[in-house]
């Protein structure tokens, strides 16, 4: 692999991890992909899966404009801006992408946003997209090496008992959790523990404003 690849830049998925994600996508013969958090992987997916339709969501219009500039002219990619807003799922609060429409019969969901400073914002992504995912759809969560992402996966499994399973952990880069939707399930099951934890994260979120500024500066936004 090329050491200078954009996929190996900070905040990106990483070439080795991306190669494993791509393997899963090809094995599943995906046609419709939803990506939460645009970037180098968006352009790579458009290049490597030219027949797939991709909806990529980002909260920063400047950043997704940069992503759009990387895309091939004939890419079947729609990049949409959805600002971060507070929302509730299963009785718990999350700061995540504003709810919006998703395609029907989604084959794969890639969760690499919103930024880590939202604390549990990535968890809400599956709650938004789950009704649109096909049975046997694959879900990928980047940064699974981190404790918050491990908690997110456990919360997903608790929220959809019998409808999700953890398939694999890709131990490349910052690790990627791979899950599969195994049955229809439209609403996350309420959980007192998950709700209490999310409320605690919401209370702590204002303290992360400085972290956010530093993160955006490091990302070059």
GROMACS .gro file of C-alpha atoms in nm:
model
  221
    1UNK     CA    1   0.000   0.000   0.000
    2UNK     CA    2   0.105   0.357  -0.056
    3UNK     CA    3   0.229   0.506   0.273
    4UNK     CA    4   0.107   0.848   0.157
    5UNK     CA    5  -0.250   0.728   0.104
    6UNK     CA    6  -0.521   0.966   0.232
    7UNK     CA    7  -0.669   0.662   0.407
    8UNK     CA    8  -0.371   0.662   0.642
    9UNK     CA    9  -0.407   1.030   0.732
   10UNK     CA   10  -0.523   1.130   1.082
   11UNK     CA   11  -0.899   1.078   1.128
   12UNK     CA   12  -0.908   0.834   0.833
   13UNK     CA   13  -0.992   0.465   0.841
   14UNK     CA   14  -0.646   0.339   0.746
   15UNK     CA   15  -0.546   0.140   0.437
   16UNK     CA   16  -0.528  -0.198   0.610
   17UNK     CA   17  -0.860  -0.157   0.790
   18UNK     CA   18  -1.021  -0.024   0.472
   19UNK     CA   19  -0.902  -0.330   0.278
   20UNK     CA   20  -1.082  -0.557   0.525
   21UNK     CA   21  -1.399  -0.346   0.516
   22UNK     CA   22  -1.388  -0.361   0.136
   23UNK     CA   23  -1.355  -0.740   0.153
   24UNK     CA   24  -1.677  -0.760   0.356
   25UNK     CA   25  -1.858  -0.525   0.120
   26UNK     CA   26  -1.756  -0.724  -0.187
   27UNK     CA   27  -1.848  -1.057  -0.027
   28UNK     CA   28  -2.191  -0.914   0.056
   29UNK     CA   29  -2.231  -0.778  -0.299
   30UNK     CA   30  -2.356  -0.446  -0.164
   31UNK     CA   31  -2.555  -0.204  -0.378
   32UNK     CA   32  -2.652   0.072  -0.132
   33UNK     CA   33  -2.415   0.208   0.134
   34UNK     CA   34  -2.480   0.471   0.399
   35UNK     CA   35  -2.167   0.634   0.542
   36UNK     CA   36  -2.178   0.854   0.852
   37UNK     CA   37  -1.872   1.078   0.833
   38UNK     CA   38  -1.731   1.158   0.489
   39UNK     CA   39  -1.366   1.162   0.393
   40UNK     CA   40  -1.096   0.962   0.217
   41UNK     CA   41  -1.296   0.641   0.251
   42UNK     CA   42  -1.584   0.797   0.054
   43UNK     CA   43  -1.364   0.847  -0.250
   44UNK     CA   44  -1.206   0.504  -0.206
   45UNK     CA   45  -1.547   0.335  -0.194
   46UNK     CA   46  -1.660   0.521  -0.506
   47UNK     CA   47  -1.344   0.403  -0.682
   48UNK     CA   48  -1.351   0.042  -0.566
   49UNK     CA   49  -1.729  -0.016  -0.578
   50UNK     CA   50  -1.834   0.188  -0.883
   51UNK     CA   51  -2.171   0.015  -0.915
   52UNK     CA   52  -2.272   0.092  -0.555
   53UNK     CA   53  -2.481   0.394  -0.457
   54UNK     CA   54  -2.339   0.579  -0.156
   55UNK     CA   55  -2.508   0.830   0.074
   56UNK     CA   56  -2.248   1.004   0.289
   57UNK     CA   57  -2.348   1.230   0.579
   58UNK     CA   58  -2.129   1.500   0.737
   59UNK     CA   59  -2.189   1.787   0.977
   60UNK     CA   60  -1.926   2.019   0.826
   61UNK     CA   61  -2.015   2.156   0.480
   62UNK     CA   62  -1.659   2.275   0.423
   63UNK     CA   63  -1.518   1.931   0.489
   64UNK     CA   64  -1.766   1.744   0.274
   65UNK     CA   65  -1.695   1.991  -0.008
   66UNK     CA   66  -1.334   1.871   0.010
   67UNK     CA   67  -1.458   1.513  -0.001
   68UNK     CA   68  -1.673   1.585  -0.305
   69UNK     CA   69  -1.369   1.728  -0.483
   70UNK     CA   70  -1.194   1.390  -0.446
   71UNK     CA   71  -1.472   1.195  -0.614
   72UNK     CA   72  -1.459   1.063  -0.970
   73UNK     CA   73  -1.685   1.256  -1.205
   74UNK     CA   74  -1.915   0.955  -1.252
   75UNK     CA   75  -1.931   0.857  -0.884
   76UNK     CA   76  -2.273   0.746  -0.759
   77UNK     CA   77  -2.226   0.937  -0.435
   78UNK     CA   78  -2.453   1.186  -0.261
   79UNK     CA   79  -2.292   1.384   0.021
   80UNK     CA   80  -2.540   1.560   0.245
   81UNK     CA   81  -2.496   1.814   0.523
   82UNK     CA   82  -2.678   1.733   0.846
   83UNK     CA   83  -2.586   1.952   1.143
   84UNK     CA   84  -2.540   1.810   1.490
   85UNK     CA   85  -2.855   1.829   1.703
   86UNK     CA   86  -2.969   1.683   2.031
   87UNK     CA   87  -3.211   1.392   1.989
   88UNK     CA   88  -3.350   1.099   2.185
   89UNK     CA   89  -3.348   0.729   2.109
   90UNK     CA   90  -3.483   0.472   2.352
   91UNK     CA   91  -3.526   0.748   2.609
   92UNK     CA   92  -3.160   0.854   2.599
   93UNK     CA   93  -3.015   1.184   2.466
   94UNK     CA   94  -2.751   1.199   2.194
   95UNK     CA   95  -2.574   1.479   2.006
   96UNK     CA   96  -2.557   1.349   1.651
   97UNK     CA   97  -2.646   1.417   1.289
   98UNK     CA   98  -2.992   1.566   1.241
   99UNK     CA   99  -3.239   1.291   1.150
  100UNK     CA  100  -3.318   1.271   0.781
  101UNK     CA  101  -3.422   1.036   0.504
  102UNK     CA  102  -3.219   0.729   0.414
  103UNK     CA  103  -3.254   0.498   0.114
  104UNK     CA  104  -3.463   0.183   0.143
  105UNK     CA  105  -3.292  -0.155   0.150
  106UNK     CA  106  -2.951  -0.035   0.269
  107UNK     CA  107  -2.688  -0.310   0.241
  108UNK     CA  108  -2.418  -0.156   0.460
  109UNK     CA  109  -2.373   0.118   0.719
  110UNK     CA  110  -2.028   0.261   0.789
  111UNK     CA  111  -2.009   0.468   1.109
  112UNK     CA  112  -1.703   0.694   1.128
  113UNK     CA  113  -1.877   1.007   1.256
  114UNK     CA  114  -1.979   1.234   1.412
  115UNK     CA  115  -1.651   1.340   1.580
  116UNK     CA  116  -1.540   1.176   1.902
  117UNK     CA  117  -1.601   1.493   2.106
  118UNK     CA  118  -1.977   1.431   2.074
  119UNK     CA  119  -1.899   1.142   2.311
  120UNK     CA  120  -2.178   0.902   2.216
  121UNK     CA  121  -2.297   1.068   1.896
  122UNK     CA  122  -2.200   0.769   1.684
  123UNK     CA  123  -2.434   0.544   1.877
  124UNK     CA  124  -2.736   0.736   1.746
  125UNK     CA  125  -2.635   0.664   1.386
  126UNK     CA  126  -2.752   0.304   1.397
  127UNK     CA  127  -3.076   0.402   1.570
  128UNK     CA  128  -3.150   0.635   1.278
  129UNK     CA  129  -3.058   0.394   0.999
  130UNK     CA  130  -3.168   0.058   1.147
  131UNK     CA  131  -3.521   0.068   0.996
  132UNK     CA  132  -3.366   0.115   0.649
  133UNK     CA  133  -3.113  -0.168   0.680
  134UNK     CA  134  -3.186  -0.497   0.507
  135UNK     CA  135  -3.167  -0.817   0.705
  136UNK     CA  136  -2.807  -0.941   0.663
  137UNK     CA  137  -2.684  -0.583   0.619
  138UNK     CA  138  -2.338  -0.516   0.761
  139UNK     CA  139  -2.260  -0.238   1.009
  140UNK     CA  140  -1.904  -0.111   1.054
  141UNK     CA  141  -1.793   0.103   1.350
  142UNK     CA  142  -1.447   0.259   1.330
  143UNK     CA  143  -1.223   0.328   1.632
  144UNK     CA  144  -1.336   0.015   1.815
  145UNK     CA  145  -1.002   0.017   1.997
  146UNK     CA  146  -1.147   0.294   2.218
  147UNK     CA  147  -1.358   0.219   2.526
  148UNK     CA  148  -1.652   0.444   2.420
  149UNK     CA  149  -1.687   0.257   2.089
  150UNK     CA  150  -1.683  -0.076   2.272
  151UNK     CA  151  -1.963   0.058   2.490
  152UNK     CA  152  -2.154   0.170   2.180
  153UNK     CA  153  -2.143  -0.181   2.032
  154UNK     CA  154  -2.263  -0.335   2.358
  155UNK     CA  155  -2.544  -0.080   2.373
  156UNK     CA  156  -2.645  -0.165   2.016
  157UNK     CA  157  -2.657  -0.535   2.100
  158UNK     CA  158  -2.863  -0.461   2.411
  159UNK     CA  159  -3.096  -0.230   2.218
  160UNK     CA  160  -3.169  -0.490   1.948
  161UNK     CA  161  -3.158  -0.832   2.118
  162UNK     CA  162  -3.186  -1.106   1.858
  163UNK     CA  163  -3.160  -0.860   1.569
  164UNK     CA  164  -2.786  -0.787   1.573
  165UNK     CA  165  -2.471  -0.992   1.611
  166UNK     CA  166  -2.103  -0.904   1.629
  167UNK     CA  167  -1.937  -1.075   1.334
  168UNK     CA  168  -1.573  -0.971   1.359
  169UNK     CA  169  -1.332  -0.717   1.497
  170UNK     CA  170  -1.087  -0.594   1.233
  171UNK     CA  171  -0.768  -0.547   1.434
  172UNK     CA  172  -0.603  -0.305   1.193
  173UNK     CA  173  -0.556   0.067   1.253
  174UNK     CA  174  -0.787   0.179   1.531
  175UNK     CA  175  -0.989  -0.141   1.486
  176UNK     CA  176  -1.330  -0.176   1.324
  177UNK     CA  177  -1.626  -0.365   1.472
  178UNK     CA  178  -1.830  -0.553   1.213
  179UNK     CA  179  -2.192  -0.636   1.296
  180UNK     CA  180  -2.477  -0.795   1.103
  181UNK     CA  181  -2.849  -0.724   1.117
  182UNK     CA  182  -3.012  -1.063   1.167
  183UNK     CA  183  -3.381  -0.969   1.197
  184UNK     CA  184  -3.618  -0.677   1.155
  185UNK     CA  185  -3.624  -0.433   1.447
  186UNK     CA  186  -3.730  -0.072   1.410
  187UNK     CA  187  -3.714   0.076   1.762
  188UNK     CA  188  -3.427   0.039   2.009
  189UNK     CA  189  -3.530  -0.129   2.332
  190UNK     CA  190  -3.528   0.122   2.621
  191UNK     CA  191  -3.263   0.056   2.883
  192UNK     CA  192  -3.238   0.229   3.219
  193UNK     CA  193  -2.862   0.173   3.231
  194UNK     CA  194  -2.807   0.295   2.875
  195UNK     CA  195  -3.031   0.597   2.933
  196UNK     CA  196  -2.854   0.692   3.257
  197UNK     CA  197  -2.516   0.660   3.090
  198UNK     CA  198  -2.626   0.874   2.795
  199UNK     CA  199  -2.763   1.141   3.029
  200UNK     CA  200  -2.427   1.146   3.208
  201UNK     CA  201  -2.248   1.186   2.875
  202UNK     CA  202  -2.486   1.468   2.785
  203UNK     CA  203  -2.409   1.644   3.113
  204UNK     CA  204  -2.037   1.616   3.046
  205UNK     CA  205  -2.063   1.722   2.681
  206UNK     CA  206  -2.031   2.100   2.740
  207UNK     CA  207  -1.693   2.033   2.899
  208UNK     CA  208  -1.568   1.901   2.565
  209UNK     CA  209  -1.592   2.233   2.379
  210UNK     CA  210  -1.220   2.292   2.412
  211UNK     CA  211  -1.150   1.937   2.295
  212UNK     CA  212  -1.368   2.006   1.993
  213UNK     CA  213  -1.175   2.320   1.901
  214UNK     CA  214  -0.844   2.137   1.931
  215UNK     CA  215  -0.976   1.845   1.728
  216UNK     CA  216  -1.101   2.068   1.447
  217UNK     CA  217  -0.771   2.253   1.445
  218UNK     CA  218  -0.582   1.923   1.418
  219UNK     CA  219  -0.809   1.818   1.133
  220UNK     CA  220  -0.732   2.141   0.953
  221UNK     CA  221  -1.089   2.269   0.951
   0.00000   0.00000   0.00000
